[in-house]
Structure formats: C-alpha cells, structure tokens
Coordinates of C-alpha atoms and ligand atoms in Angstrom, one line a residue:
M1 CA -3.9 19.1 -7.9
M2 CA -6.2 16.9 -5.9
T3 CA -8.6 19.6 -4.8
D4 CA -11.8 18.1 -3.4
K5 CA -10.9 14.6 -4.4
V6 CA -11.9 12.1 -1.7
A7 CA -9.2 9.6 -1.0
V8 CA -9.1 6.6 1.3
V9 CA -5.6 5.3 2.3
T10 CA -5.5 2.0 4.3
G11 CA -2.7 1.4 6.8
A12 CA -2.3 5.2 7.0
A13 CA -1.5 5.4 10.7
S14 CA 2.1 4.6 10.0
G15 CA 4.9 4.5 7.5
I16 CA 4.2 4.8 3.7
G17 CA 0.5 5.1 4.0
R18 CA 0.8 8.0 6.5
E19 CA 3.0 9.9 4.1
I20 CA 0.7 9.3 1.1
A21 CA -2.2 10.5 3.1
K22 CA -0.2 13.6 4.1
Q23 CA 0.8 14.4 0.6
F24 CA -2.8 13.9 -0.7
F25 CA -4.0 16.2 2.1
D26 CA -1.4 18.8 1.2
A27 CA -2.5 18.5 -2.5
G28 CA -6.0 19.5 -1.5
A29 CA -7.8 16.1 -1.1
K30 CA -10.2 15.1 1.6
V31 CA -8.5 12.1 3.2
A32 CA -9.7 9.1 5.2
I33 CA -6.9 7.6 7.3
A34 CA -8.0 4.0 7.6
D35 CA -6.1 1.6 9.9
L36 CA -6.5 -1.3 12.3
N37 CA -4.9 1.0 14.8
A38 CA -7.9 3.2 15.4
D39 CA -6.1 5.5 17.9
G40 CA -3.2 6.0 15.5
A41 CA -5.5 6.8 12.6
A42 CA -7.4 9.3 14.7
A43 CA -4.2 11.0 15.9
V44 CA -2.9 11.3 12.3
A45 CA -6.2 12.8 11.1
A46 CA -6.1 15.3 14.0
E47 CA -2.5 16.2 13.3
F48 CA -3.2 16.9 9.6
D49 CA -6.5 18.8 10.2
P50 CA -7.4 19.7 13.7
S51 CA -10.7 21.1 12.4
G52 CA -11.7 17.7 11.0
T53 CA -12.9 19.3 7.7
R54 CA -10.7 17.4 5.3
A55 CA -9.2 14.5 7.3
M56 CA -10.9 11.7 9.2
G57 CA -9.5 8.7 11.1
L58 CA -11.2 5.4 10.3
A59 CA -11.0 2.2 12.4
M60 CA -10.8 -0.5 9.8
D61 CA -9.5 -4.1 9.6
V62 CA -9.1 -4.6 5.9
T63 CA -9.7 -8.3 6.3
N64 CA -13.2 -7.8 7.7
E65 CA -15.8 -7.6 5.0
A66 CA -18.4 -5.8 7.2
A67 CA -15.9 -3.4 8.6
V68 CA -14.6 -2.5 5.1
D69 CA -18.1 -2.0 3.7
A70 CA -19.2 0.1 6.6
G71 CA -16.0 2.2 6.7
I72 CA -16.1 3.0 3.0
E73 CA -19.8 4.0 3.3
A74 CA -18.9 6.3 6.2
V75 CA -16.3 8.0 4.2
A76 CA -18.5 8.4 1.2
A77 CA -21.3 9.8 3.3
R78 CA -19.0 12.3 5.1
F79 CA -17.0 13.5 2.2
G80 CA -19.3 13.0 -0.8
G81 CA -18.2 9.9 -2.7
I82 CA -14.8 8.2 -3.2
D83 CA -12.3 9.2 -5.9
V84 CA -9.1 7.5 -4.8
L85 CA -8.3 4.3 -3.0
V86 CA -4.8 3.4 -1.9
S87 CA -4.8 -0.2 -0.7
N88 CA -1.6 -0.1 1.4
A89 CA -2.2 -1.9 4.7
G90 CA 0.3 -4.6 5.1
I91 CA 2.5 -6.7 7.4
Q92 CA 5.5 -9.0 7.0
I93 CA 6.1 -12.4 8.5
V94 CA 9.4 -14.1 7.6
A95 CA 10.3 -17.8 7.7
P96 CA 11.4 -20.5 5.3
V97 CA 8.6 -22.2 3.4
N98 CA 9.2 -25.6 5.0
E99 CA 8.7 -24.0 8.4
F100 CA 5.9 -21.5 7.6
K101 CA 2.9 -21.8 9.8
F102 CA -0.3 -22.2 7.8
S103 CA -2.0 -19.7 10.1
D104 CA 0.7 -17.1 9.3
W105 CA 0.4 -17.8 5.5
Q106 CA -3.4 -17.3 5.7
K107 CA -2.9 -14.1 7.8
M108 CA -0.5 -12.6 5.2
L109 CA -2.8 -13.4 2.2
A110 CA -5.8 -12.1 4.1
I111 CA -4.3 -8.7 4.8
H112 CA -2.6 -8.2 1.4
L113 CA -5.1 -9.9 -1.0
D114 CA -8.4 -10.1 0.8
G115 CA -7.9 -6.5 2.0
A116 CA -7.1 -5.3 -1.5
F117 CA -10.2 -7.0 -2.9
L118 CA -12.6 -5.9 -0.2
T119 CA -11.6 -2.3 -0.3
T120 CA -11.6 -2.3 -4.1
R121 CA -15.1 -3.7 -4.3
A122 CA -16.5 -1.3 -1.7
C123 CA -14.9 1.7 -3.5
L124 CA -15.9 0.6 -7.0
K125 CA -19.5 0.7 -6.0
H126 CA -19.2 4.4 -5.4
M127 CA -16.8 5.1 -8.3
Y128 CA -19.1 3.5 -10.8
A129 CA -22.3 5.1 -9.4
Q130 CA -20.7 8.6 -9.2
G131 CA -19.8 8.7 -12.9
R132 CA -16.6 10.7 -12.3
G133 CA -14.1 7.9 -12.6
G134 CA -11.5 7.1 -10.0
S135 CA -8.0 5.9 -9.3
I136 CA -7.0 2.8 -7.3
I137 CA -3.4 2.3 -6.3
Y138 CA -2.2 -0.9 -4.8
M139 CA 0.9 -1.0 -2.7
G140 CA 3.0 -3.7 -4.3
S141 CA 6.7 -4.1 -3.8
V142 CA 9.8 -5.0 -5.7
H143 CA 8.5 -8.4 -4.4
S144 CA 5.7 -8.0 -7.0
K145 CA 8.5 -8.7 -9.5
E146 CA 11.3 -10.5 -7.7
A147 CA 11.6 -13.1 -5.0
S148 CA 13.5 -13.2 -1.8
V149 CA 14.1 -16.1 0.6
L150 CA 12.0 -16.3 3.7
K151 CA 9.1 -14.3 2.2
A152 CA 6.9 -16.8 0.4
P153 CA 3.4 -15.4 1.3
Y154 CA 4.6 -11.8 0.9
V155 CA 6.0 -12.4 -2.6
T156 CA 3.0 -14.5 -3.5
A157 CA 0.6 -11.8 -2.4
K158 CA 2.5 -8.9 -4.0
H159 CA 2.6 -10.7 -7.3
G160 CA -1.1 -11.4 -6.9
L161 CA -1.8 -7.6 -6.7
L162 CA -0.6 -7.2 -10.3
G163 CA -3.3 -9.6 -11.4
L164 CA -6.0 -7.8 -9.5
A165 CA -4.9 -4.4 -10.7
R166 CA -5.0 -5.6 -14.3
V167 CA -8.5 -7.1 -14.1
V168 CA -9.9 -4.0 -12.4
A169 CA -8.1 -1.8 -15.0
K170 CA -10.1 -3.7 -17.7
E171 CA -13.4 -3.8 -15.9
G172 CA -13.1 -0.2 -14.7
A173 CA -12.1 1.4 -17.9
A174 CA -15.7 2.0 -19.1
H175 CA -16.3 3.9 -15.9
G176 CA -13.0 5.9 -16.0
V177 CA -11.6 3.9 -13.1
R178 CA -7.8 3.4 -13.4
T179 CA -5.7 1.0 -11.3
N180 CA -1.9 0.9 -10.9
V181 CA 0.6 -0.7 -8.6
I182 CA 3.5 1.0 -6.9
C183 CA 6.4 -1.3 -6.2
P184 CA 8.8 0.2 -3.6
G185 CA 12.2 -1.1 -2.7
F186 CA 13.1 -1.2 1.0
V187 CA 11.8 1.8 2.9
R188 CA 12.8 2.4 6.6
T189 CA 9.4 2.0 8.3
P190 CA 8.4 0.0 11.4
L191 CA 7.7 -2.9 9.0
V192 CA 11.3 -3.0 7.8
D193 CA 12.8 -2.1 11.1
K194 CA 11.2 -5.3 12.5
Q195 CA 12.6 -7.4 9.8
I196 CA 16.3 -6.5 10.2
P197 CA 16.9 -8.4 13.4
E198 CA 14.6 -11.2 12.3
Q199 CA 16.5 -11.7 9.1
A200 CA 19.8 -11.4 10.9
A201 CA 18.8 -14.2 13.2
A202 CA 17.3 -16.4 10.4
L203 CA 20.3 -15.9 8.1
G204 CA 22.9 -16.0 10.8
I205 CA 24.5 -12.6 9.9
S206 CA 24.7 -9.2 11.5
E207 CA 22.0 -6.5 11.2
E208 CA 24.4 -4.3 9.3
A209 CA 25.0 -7.2 6.9
V210 CA 21.3 -7.6 6.4
I211 CA 21.0 -4.0 5.3
K212 CA 24.2 -4.0 3.1
T213 CA 24.1 -7.5 1.6
V214 CA 20.4 -8.3 1.6
M215 CA 18.3 -5.2 1.5
L216 CA 20.3 -2.6 -0.4
K217 CA 22.9 -4.7 -2.3
A218 CA 21.3 -4.4 -5.7
T219 CA 20.4 -0.7 -5.6
V220 CA 22.4 1.7 -7.7
D221 CA 23.4 3.8 -4.8
G222 CA 23.1 1.8 -1.6
E223 CA 20.2 4.0 -0.5
F224 CA 16.9 3.1 1.1
T225 CA 13.8 4.3 -0.8
T226 CA 11.9 6.9 1.3
V227 CA 8.3 7.4 2.2
D228 CA 8.5 10.7 0.2
D229 CA 9.7 8.8 -2.9
V230 CA 6.7 6.5 -2.7
A231 CA 4.1 9.2 -1.8
R232 CA 5.2 11.5 -4.7
T233 CA 4.5 8.5 -7.0
A234 CA 1.1 8.0 -5.4
V235 CA 0.2 11.7 -5.9
F236 CA 1.2 11.5 -9.6
L237 CA -0.9 8.3 -10.2
A238 CA -3.9 9.6 -8.2
A239 CA -4.0 12.9 -10.1
F240 CA -3.2 11.4 -13.5
P241 CA -6.3 12.2 -15.6
T242 CA -6.7 9.5 -18.3
N243 CA -6.8 5.8 -18.9
A244 CA -3.4 6.1 -20.6
L245 CA -1.8 5.0 -17.3
T246 CA -3.8 2.0 -16.1
G247 CA -3.0 -1.6 -15.3
Q248 CA 0.7 -0.6 -14.8
S249 CA 3.2 -1.1 -12.1
I250 CA 5.9 1.5 -11.3
I251 CA 9.0 0.4 -9.5
V252 CA 10.4 2.9 -7.0
S253 CA 13.5 1.2 -5.7
H254 CA 16.8 3.1 -6.4
G255 CA 17.3 0.7 -9.3
W256 CA 17.2 -2.4 -7.2
F257 CA 15.0 -3.9 -9.8
M258 CA 14.9 -2.7 -13.4
E259 CA 12.5 -3.9 -16.2
Ligands
LIG1 P1 4.0 0.0 8.5 O1 4.1 -1.1 9.5 O2 4.7 1.3 8.9 O3 2.5 0.4 8.3 C1 1.5 -0.5 8.0 C2 0.2 -0.1 8.6 O4 -0.8 -1.0 8.2 C3 0.1 0.0 10.2 O5 -0.3 1.3 10.6 C4 -0.8 -1.1 10.6 O6 -1.5 -0.8 11.8 C5 -1.7 -1.2 9.4 N1 -2.4 -2.5 9.3 C6 -1.8 -3.7 9.5 N2 -2.8 -4.7 9.4 C7 -3.9 -4.0 9.0 C8 -5.3 -4.5 8.8 N3 -5.6 -5.8 8.8 N4 -6.2 -3.5 8.5 C9 -5.9 -2.2 8.4 N5 -4.6 -1.8 8.7 C10 -3.7 -2.7 9.0 O7 4.4 -0.5 7.1 P2 4.9 0.2 5.8 O8 6.3 -0.2 5.6 O9 4.5 1.6 5.7 O10 4.1 -0.7 4.7 C11 2.9 -0.2 4.0 C12 2.8 -1.0 2.7 O11 3.9 -0.9 1.9 C13 2.6 -2.6 2.9 O12 1.7 -3.1 2.0 C14 4.0 -3.1 2.6 O13 4.0 -4.4 2.2 C15 4.4 -2.1 1.5 N6 5.8 -2.1 1.2 C16 6.7 -1.7 2.2 C17 8.0 -1.6 1.9 C18 9.0 -1.2 3.0 O14 10.2 -1.4 2.7 N7 8.6 -0.6 4.1 C19 8.5 -1.9 0.7 C20 7.6 -2.3 -0.3 C21 6.3 -2.4 0.0

C-alpha cells in the first residue's frame, strides 16, 4: 500500500510516532525515524530493519532550523525524495495559565508549532520538486477542538496546527500535496503516563480519578485510544491518493469529542 514511499516520522522513538513508523514500514514504505532521542531513534530503526535498507534513525530536534533542513536532506539523499511527513514530535507541560512560566510556554510552542512549520517547509521543497505529490500529517489532538484546564500552550498549539494544515492544503494542491490532522484522544504513552500524577497533584484528586473523571469521562466506552488506532488512521491518510481528503482533521478518540 505504501510500497517505496519515503516517509519521515518525527518523535518516532516512542509512543504514537513509533507505531506509525512501524505500520508505514510494514506497509512497504522506507521510513526515517526522527527524534531528539538519537539513540532511541537508531534502536527503533535497527529493530524494524536490521539491514538498514528501509529504515533509518535520524537525530533531529524539530525546533532547530539547521538540524531539520539537514535531516530532511539526508533522508531525501538516502531514500530518493520525500513522499510523506508525519509531524508528530511533542511534549506536554501542565500548569494553570496564571502560573505558567513564559519559558515553558515558548518551549511548547516551539516544539509543536515551529517543529511543524520547519519540517513542513523542508519536506515541501522536495515534494514540489519531485512532481509526485505528497502527504503531510500533523499530530493534533482532541485538544485541537476542545480545551482542558492546565493545558494552555498545548491547546493553543494543537488548534494552531489546524490553521497550518489548511494553508498548506491550499498552497500544496497544485503540486498534489495533501495535508490532514489526526486528533487522538488520550493514548497511554510516556507523555500521558507522566501527566497522570501531575494532574492528580494539580487537581488534588487521585490518579485513578484523573483517568476516570478527567481523561476518559466523555468517551463512549471508558477506553483509552491506542497507538494502533492512531497509526491505522495515519496509514489511511498517507496512502489516500487524491486531494479529496485534504485540509481535514480526523478525531480518533472513542467518541470523547464528536463534530
Ligand atoms: P511520547 O512522549 O511517547 O513521544 C514523543 C517523542 O517526541 C519522544 O520520542 C521524544 O523524544 C520526541 N521529541 C520531544 N521533543 C522533540 C523535539 N524537539 N524534536 C524531536 N523529537 C522530540 O509522546 P506521544 O504520546 O507518542 O505523543 C506524540 C504526539 O501525539 C505529540 O504531538 C502529542 O501531543 C500527540 N498526542 C498524544 C496523545 C496522547 O494521549 N498520548 C493524544 C493526542 C495527541
């Protein structure tokens, strides 16, 4: 389904990005596992493909312009262009707005928004020049659509990705470049595991109560979304062949948020 497509997945040493990279690889793609955690990225690549033919680890801080440009060039040179970008790298920092440190706000926006912009720009250069189109997928969140307490920069950044995706959908159409946003509900990854005790402390409730009454309360079945749920959606969007699906956002959240 993705045979010989070249895909870059950021934040792919862990969690959602790792599973997306795996499912792309299993669908036949050549995959670059880009991550700030260089050793983790290399280990994931070696696990997928010990021969190194179709998977490569890539040390990349998505907030660093030079590192992003050099990293994307290296992937294009090694695998022959870029067909798919999944801008997925992300972190979470929680605090009430009135106590939020400016440096933490800036860090959040840099990773989620600067990272999406820089990787998009670097990949578009190749996608436009190649003349074979492309698919860009942004990792949004239910927080692209809905707000939660303690998450001001995260909610702001995830809403912002919808705007970026829509502009790139319009600009990229003439080149066959499509962009879409996946909006997952809570997925048990290191990012969420870290938040459970933090939210429990901030809200003065138990960790179990955070899961039941904060994270999963509004789902239709009380279930976490899984990395598999999200990765299947990414494969679908990456392989979708026309501009019919562009500028869209797909919510994968066990019904937490419906629109
Ligand atoms: P994770 O912590 O398991 O993985 C995130 C990866 O991003 C890590 O490998 C980390 O090293 C990498 N990373 C962090 N900063 C980076 C940087 N500057 N440059 C490159 N890589 C960097 O997290 P996850 O839960 O898999 O989250 C992945 C994405 O999914 C994030 O954008 C997150 O906001 C989004 N998301 C997660 C959930 C969830 O519930 N887990 C829900 C909705 C959206």
